[in-house]
């Protein structure tokens, strides 16, 4: 099955009907032309709608991916900052000892 342009279809139809100029033949040529135009326009708009939907989906996925990727690094730095803060808080509560204080002498041993 060949896919033809509007002009090719009308030319083939004209060759088939020849010089027949009845109202029915002219009406059929007009219907053929209008139908072809309508199908071309509707498929173009359908393709355009589908393309726009896919473009929106791509942009959404790209935005989500970029956020996840960025958050991966930001969360690590936030976590490490929180860990440093908790470590610093723990160090403030620690008492410093000298070497001699670390070992208790027990009497009787």
Coordinates of C-alpha atoms in Angstrom, one line a residue:
X1 CA 0.0 0.0 0.0
X2 CA 1.5 3.3 -1.1
X3 CA 1.2 6.4 1.0
X4 CA 0.4 9.3 -1.3
X5 CA 0.1 13.1 -1.0
X6 CA -3.1 14.9 -1.5
X7 CA -2.2 16.0 -5.1
X8 CA -1.2 12.5 -6.0
X9 CA -4.5 11.1 -4.8
X10 CA -6.5 13.7 -6.7
X11 CA -4.5 13.1 -9.9
X12 CA -5.0 9.3 -9.7
X13 CA -8.7 9.8 -9.1
X14 CA -8.9 12.2 -12.1
X15 CA -7.2 9.6 -14.3
X16 CA -9.7 7.0 -13.2
X17 CA -12.8 9.0 -13.8
X18 CA -11.4 10.7 -16.9
X19 CA -13.4 13.6 -18.3
X20 CA -16.5 12.7 -16.3
X21 CA -17.8 16.0 -14.9
X22 CA -20.9 14.9 -13.2
X23 CA -21.9 16.5 -10.0
X24 CA -21.3 13.2 -8.1
X25 CA -17.7 13.0 -9.4
X26 CA -16.9 16.6 -8.5
X27 CA -18.5 16.2 -5.1
X28 CA -16.4 13.0 -4.5
X29 CA -13.2 14.9 -5.4
X30 CA -14.1 17.7 -3.0
X31 CA -14.9 15.1 -0.2
X32 CA -11.6 13.3 -0.9
X33 CA -9.7 16.6 -0.6
X34 CA -11.5 17.7 2.6
X35 CA -11.1 14.3 4.2
X36 CA -7.4 14.3 3.4
X37 CA -7.0 17.8 4.9
X38 CA -8.9 16.9 8.0
X39 CA -6.9 13.7 8.6
X40 CA -3.6 15.6 8.1
X41 CA -4.7 18.3 10.5
X42 CA -6.0 15.9 13.2
X43 CA -3.0 13.7 13.1
X44 CA -0.7 16.8 13.3
X45 CA -2.5 18.1 16.3
X46 CA -2.6 14.6 17.9
X47 CA 1.2 14.3 17.3
X48 CA 1.7 17.8 18.7
X49 CA -0.3 16.9 21.8
X50 CA 1.6 13.7 22.3
X51 CA 4.9 15.5 21.8
X52 CA 4.0 18.2 24.3
X53 CA 3.0 15.5 26.8
X54 CA 6.3 13.7 26.4
X55 CA 8.2 16.9 26.7
X56 CA 6.5 17.7 30.0
X57 CA 7.1 14.2 31.3
X58 CA 10.8 14.5 30.3
X59 CA 11.2 17.9 32.0
X60 CA 9.5 16.6 35.1
X61 CA 11.8 13.5 35.3
X62 CA 14.8 15.6 34.6
X63 CA 13.9 18.1 37.3
X64 CA 13.3 15.2 39.8
X65 CA 16.6 13.5 38.9
X66 CA 18.5 16.7 39.3
X67 CA 16.9 17.4 42.7
X68 CA 17.8 13.8 43.9
X69 CA 21.3 14.1 42.7
X70 CA 21.8 17.5 44.3
X71 CA 20.2 16.4 47.6
X72 CA 22.5 13.4 47.7
X73 CA 25.4 15.8 48.2
X74 CA 23.6 18.4 50.3
X75 CA 22.2 15.8 52.8
X76 CA 25.6 14.3 53.3
X77 CA 27.1 17.7 54.2
X78 CA 24.1 18.5 56.5
X79 CA 24.5 15.1 58.2
X80 CA 28.2 15.6 58.6
X81 CA 27.6 19.1 60.0
X82 CA 25.1 17.6 62.5
X83 CA 27.6 14.9 63.5
X84 CA 30.3 17.6 64.1
X85 CA 27.9 19.6 66.2
X86 CA 27.0 16.5 68.3
X87 CA 30.7 15.6 68.6
X88 CA 31.5 19.1 69.8
X89 CA 28.7 19.0 72.3
X90 CA 30.1 15.7 73.6
X91 CA 33.6 17.2 73.9
X92 CA 32.3 20.1 76.0
X93 CA 30.9 17.6 78.6
X94 CA 34.2 15.6 78.7
X95 CA 36.5 16.1 81.6
X96 CA 40.2 16.2 80.8
X97 CA 42.4 13.8 82.6
X98 CA 46.1 13.6 83.2
X99 CA 48.0 10.4 82.6
X100 CA 48.3 9.6 86.3
X101 CA 44.6 10.0 86.8
X102 CA 43.8 7.3 84.3
X103 CA 45.2 4.5 86.4
X104 CA 43.9 4.1 90.0
X105 CA 46.1 2.4 92.4
X106 CA 44.5 -0.3 94.4
X107 CA 45.7 -1.0 97.9
X108 CA 46.3 -4.5 99.0
X109 CA 47.4 -5.9 95.6

